[in-house]
PDB file of C-alpha atoms in Angstrom:
ATOM      1  CA  UNK A   6      97.442 106.847 121.426  1.00 52.00           C
ATOM      2  CA  UNK A   7      96.582 107.911 117.875  1.00 50.00           C
ATOM      3  CA  UNK A   8      99.565 110.282 117.809  1.00 48.00           C
ATOM      4  CA  UNK A   9     101.919 107.524 118.955  1.00 50.00           C
ATOM      5  CA  UNK A  10     100.591 105.162 116.289  1.00 50.00           C
ATOM      6  CA  UNK A  11     101.007 107.857 113.629  1.00 44.00           C
ATOM      7  CA  UNK A  12     104.533 108.541 114.854  1.00 44.00           C
ATOM      8  CA  UNK A  13     105.389 104.845 114.622  1.00 51.00           C
ATOM      9  CA  UNK A  14     103.945 104.669 111.115  1.00 46.00           C
ATOM     10  CA  UNK A  15     106.060 107.661 110.046  1.00 52.00           C
ATOM     11  CA  UNK A  16     109.225 106.164 111.531  1.00 53.00           C
ATOM     12  CA  UNK A  17     108.614 102.760 109.982  1.00 52.00           C
ATOM     13  CA  UNK A  18     107.728 104.390 106.683  1.00 51.00           C
ATOM     14  CA  UNK A  19     110.966 106.360 106.768  1.00 54.00           C
ATOM     15  CA  UNK A  20     112.980 103.238 107.414  1.00 45.00           C
ATOM     16  CA  UNK A  21     111.279 100.846 105.031  1.00 47.00           C
ATOM     17  CA  UNK A  22     109.922 102.894 102.153  1.00 46.00           C
ATOM     18  CA  UNK A  23     112.456 102.081  99.480  1.00 43.00           C
ATOM     19  CA  UNK A  24     110.230 102.527  96.447  1.00 42.00           C
ATOM     20  CA  UNK A  25     108.192 105.527  95.514  1.00 43.00           C
ATOM     21  CA  UNK A  26     106.618 107.088  92.444  1.00 43.00           C
ATOM     22  CA  UNK A  27     107.219 110.740  91.634  1.00 42.00           C
ATOM     23  CA  UNK A  28     103.900 112.542  91.313  1.00 41.00           C
ATOM     24  CA  UNK A  29     105.046 115.917  90.009  1.00 50.00           C
ATOM     25  CA  UNK A  30     107.972 117.867  88.675  1.00 84.00           C
ATOM     26  CA  UNK A  31     110.696 119.044  90.988  1.00 90.00           C
ATOM     27  CA  UNK A  32     109.935 122.271  92.877  1.00 95.00           C
ATOM     28  CA  UNK A  33     112.270 124.618  94.746  1.00 95.00           C
ATOM     29  CA  UNK A  34     111.869 126.883  97.749  1.00 96.00           C
ATOM     30  CA  UNK A  35     114.159 128.984  99.896  1.00 97.00           C
ATOM     31  CA  UNK A  36     113.488 128.623 103.614  1.00 98.00           C
ATOM     32  CA  UNK A  37     115.079 128.761 107.065  1.00 98.00           C
ATOM     33  CA  UNK A  38     116.083 125.346 108.404  1.00 97.00           C
ATOM     34  CA  UNK A  39     114.506 124.621 111.813  1.00 98.00           C
ATOM     35  CA  UNK A  40     115.955 121.154 112.473  1.00 96.00           C
ATOM     36  CA  UNK A  41     114.451 117.693 112.804  1.00 96.00           C
ATOM     37  CA  UNK A  42     110.960 116.839 114.008  1.00 95.00           C
ATOM     38  CA  UNK A  43     110.317 114.076 116.560  1.00 94.00           C
ATOM     39  CA  UNK A  44     109.551 111.838 113.550  1.00 91.00           C
ATOM     40  CA  UNK A  45     112.975 112.567 111.975  1.00 93.00           C
ATOM     41  CA  UNK A  46     111.433 114.746 109.282  1.00 96.00           C
ATOM     42  CA  UNK A  47     113.151 117.944 108.161  1.00 97.00           C
ATOM     43  CA  UNK A  48     111.419 121.144 109.297  1.00 97.00           C
ATOM     44  CA  UNK A  49     111.780 124.504 107.566  1.00 98.00           C
ATOM     45  CA  UNK A  50     110.046 127.866 107.836  1.00 97.00           C
ATOM     46  CA  UNK A  51     109.161 130.044 104.829  1.00 96.00           C
ATOM     47  CA  UNK A  52     109.492 133.841 104.702  1.00 94.00           C
ATOM     48  CA  UNK A  53     105.959 134.228 106.113  1.00 96.00           C
ATOM     49  CA  UNK A  54     106.698 132.031 109.131  1.00 96.00           C
ATOM     50  CA  UNK A  55     104.762 129.003 107.810  1.00 97.00           C
ATOM     51  CA  UNK A  56     106.225 125.590 108.678  1.00 97.00           C
ATOM     52  CA  UNK A  57     107.263 123.287 105.829  1.00 97.00           C
ATOM     53  CA  UNK A  58     108.056 119.650 106.615  1.00 97.00           C
ATOM     54  CA  UNK A  59     109.886 117.258 104.296  1.00 96.00           C
ATOM     55  CA  UNK A  60     109.551 113.528 104.844  1.00 95.00           C
ATOM     56  CA  UNK A  61     113.051 112.475 103.809  1.00 93.00           C
ATOM     57  CA  UNK A  62     115.926 112.860 101.356  1.00 92.00           C
ATOM     58  CA  UNK A  63     116.231 110.940  98.122  1.00 92.00           C
ATOM     59  CA  UNK A  64     118.685 108.085  98.704  1.00 88.00           C
ATOM     60  CA  UNK A  65     120.728 108.976  95.616  1.00 89.00           C
ATOM     61  CA  UNK A  66     121.324 112.595  96.742  1.00 88.00           C
ATOM     62  CA  UNK A  67     124.889 113.372  97.817  1.00 88.00           C
ATOM     63  CA  UNK A  68     126.015 116.660  99.371  1.00 87.00           C
ATOM     64  CA  UNK A  69     128.949 118.146 101.240  1.00 87.00           C
ATOM     65  CA  UNK A  70     126.505 119.354 103.927  1.00 90.00           C
ATOM     66  CA  UNK A  71     123.870 117.353 105.806  1.00 92.00           C
ATOM     67  CA  UNK A  72     120.567 118.383 107.351  1.00 94.00           C
ATOM     68  CA  UNK A  73     121.463 116.161 110.302  1.00 93.00           C
ATOM     69  CA  UNK A  74     124.030 118.857 111.253  1.00 93.00           C
ATOM     70  CA  UNK A  75     122.508 121.011 114.018  1.00 94.00           C
ATOM     71  CA  UNK A  76     124.870 123.803 112.959  1.00 95.00           C
ATOM     72  CA  UNK A  77     122.592 124.438 109.964  1.00 96.00           C
ATOM     73  CA  UNK A  78     119.610 125.340 112.160  1.00 97.00           C
ATOM     74  CA  UNK A  79     118.638 128.954 111.454  1.00 97.00           C
ATOM     75  CA  UNK A  80     120.406 129.023 108.065  1.00 97.00           C
ATOM     76  CA  UNK A  81     118.730 129.863 104.733  1.00 97.00           C
ATOM     77  CA  UNK A  82     118.699 126.864 102.432  1.00 97.00           C
ATOM     78  CA  UNK A  83     117.430 126.361  98.892  1.00 96.00           C
ATOM     79  CA  UNK A  84     115.554 123.039  98.768  1.00 96.00           C
ATOM     80  CA  UNK A  85     114.467 121.136  95.654  1.00 96.00           C
ATOM     81  CA  UNK A  86     111.771 118.526  96.237  1.00 96.00           C
ATOM     82  CA  UNK A  87     109.079 116.370  94.650  1.00 95.00           C
ATOM     83  CA  UNK A  88     105.817 114.964  95.936  1.00 94.00           C
ATOM     84  CA  UNK A  89     106.126 111.163  96.087  1.00 93.00           C
ATOM     85  CA  UNK A  90     104.030 108.237  97.292  1.00 94.00           C
ATOM     86  CA  UNK A  91     105.541 106.187 100.116  1.00 92.00           C
ATOM     87  CA  UNK A  92     104.258 102.830 101.269  1.00 94.00           C
ATOM     88  CA  UNK A  93     102.804 102.672 104.792  1.00 94.00           C
ATOM     89  CA  UNK A  94     103.639  99.923 107.264  1.00 94.00           C
ATOM     90  CA  UNK A  95     101.927  98.858 110.484  1.00 93.00           C
ATOM     91  CA  UNK A  96     103.581  98.594 113.921  1.00 92.00           C
ATOM     92  CA  UNK A  97     104.949  95.128 113.053  1.00 93.00           C
ATOM     93  CA  UNK A  98     106.630  96.436 109.878  1.00 91.00           C
ATOM     94  CA  UNK A  99     104.163  94.760 107.522  1.00 93.00           C
ATOM     95  CA  UNK A 100     103.039  96.734 104.460  1.00 92.00           C
ATOM     96  CA  UNK A 101      99.441  97.916 104.764  1.00 93.00           C
ATOM     97  CA  UNK A 102      98.928  98.262 101.014  1.00 94.00           C
ATOM     98  CA  UNK A 103      98.283 101.978 101.505  1.00 95.00           C
ATOM     99  CA  UNK A 104     100.401 104.903 100.377  1.00 95.00           C
ATOM    100  CA  UNK A 105     100.786 108.487 101.509  1.00 94.00           C
ATOM    101  CA  UNK A 106     101.955 111.540  99.525  1.00 95.00           C
ATOM    102  CA  UNK A 107     104.965 113.268 101.078  1.00 95.00           C
ATOM    103  CA  UNK A 108     107.589 115.826 100.079  1.00 96.00           C
ATOM    104  CA  UNK A 109     110.992 114.230  99.356  1.00 95.00           C
ATOM    105  CA  UNK A 110     114.145 116.371  99.124  1.00 95.00           C
ATOM    106  CA  UNK A 111     116.196 115.825  95.968  1.00 95.00           C
ATOM    107  CA  UNK A 112     118.706 118.619  96.422  1.00 94.00           C
ATOM    108  CA  UNK A 113     119.603 121.455  98.798  1.00 95.00           C
ATOM    109  CA  UNK A 114     122.247 124.104  99.115  1.00 95.00           C
ATOM    110  CA  UNK A 115     123.240 126.650 101.733  1.00 95.00           C
ATOM    111  CA  UNK A 116     122.651 130.267 100.691  1.00 93.00           C
TER     112      UNK A 116
END
């Protein structure tokens, strides 16, 4: 039940978190794209096999490729991201007043 509630919170957060505050400078990594998680997050794997999950893409980012394309699974991608705070919502879509730090993609390119 806790996992379902957390999943719902992540989905609602993804849909309704329009404002965020950047907490650090932009960082970049090169990783293998593994597709979407059940929470519609973007999953990658680094060169050591460690999973890396990004919460979402910045709304202002535009690209000729999209991580929603399953054809990119298994491809090496350079990802630029920042840690941001997103607002959390309950199951009814009402803001809880709490925030959570997540990794937000600001840019990516196929290598």
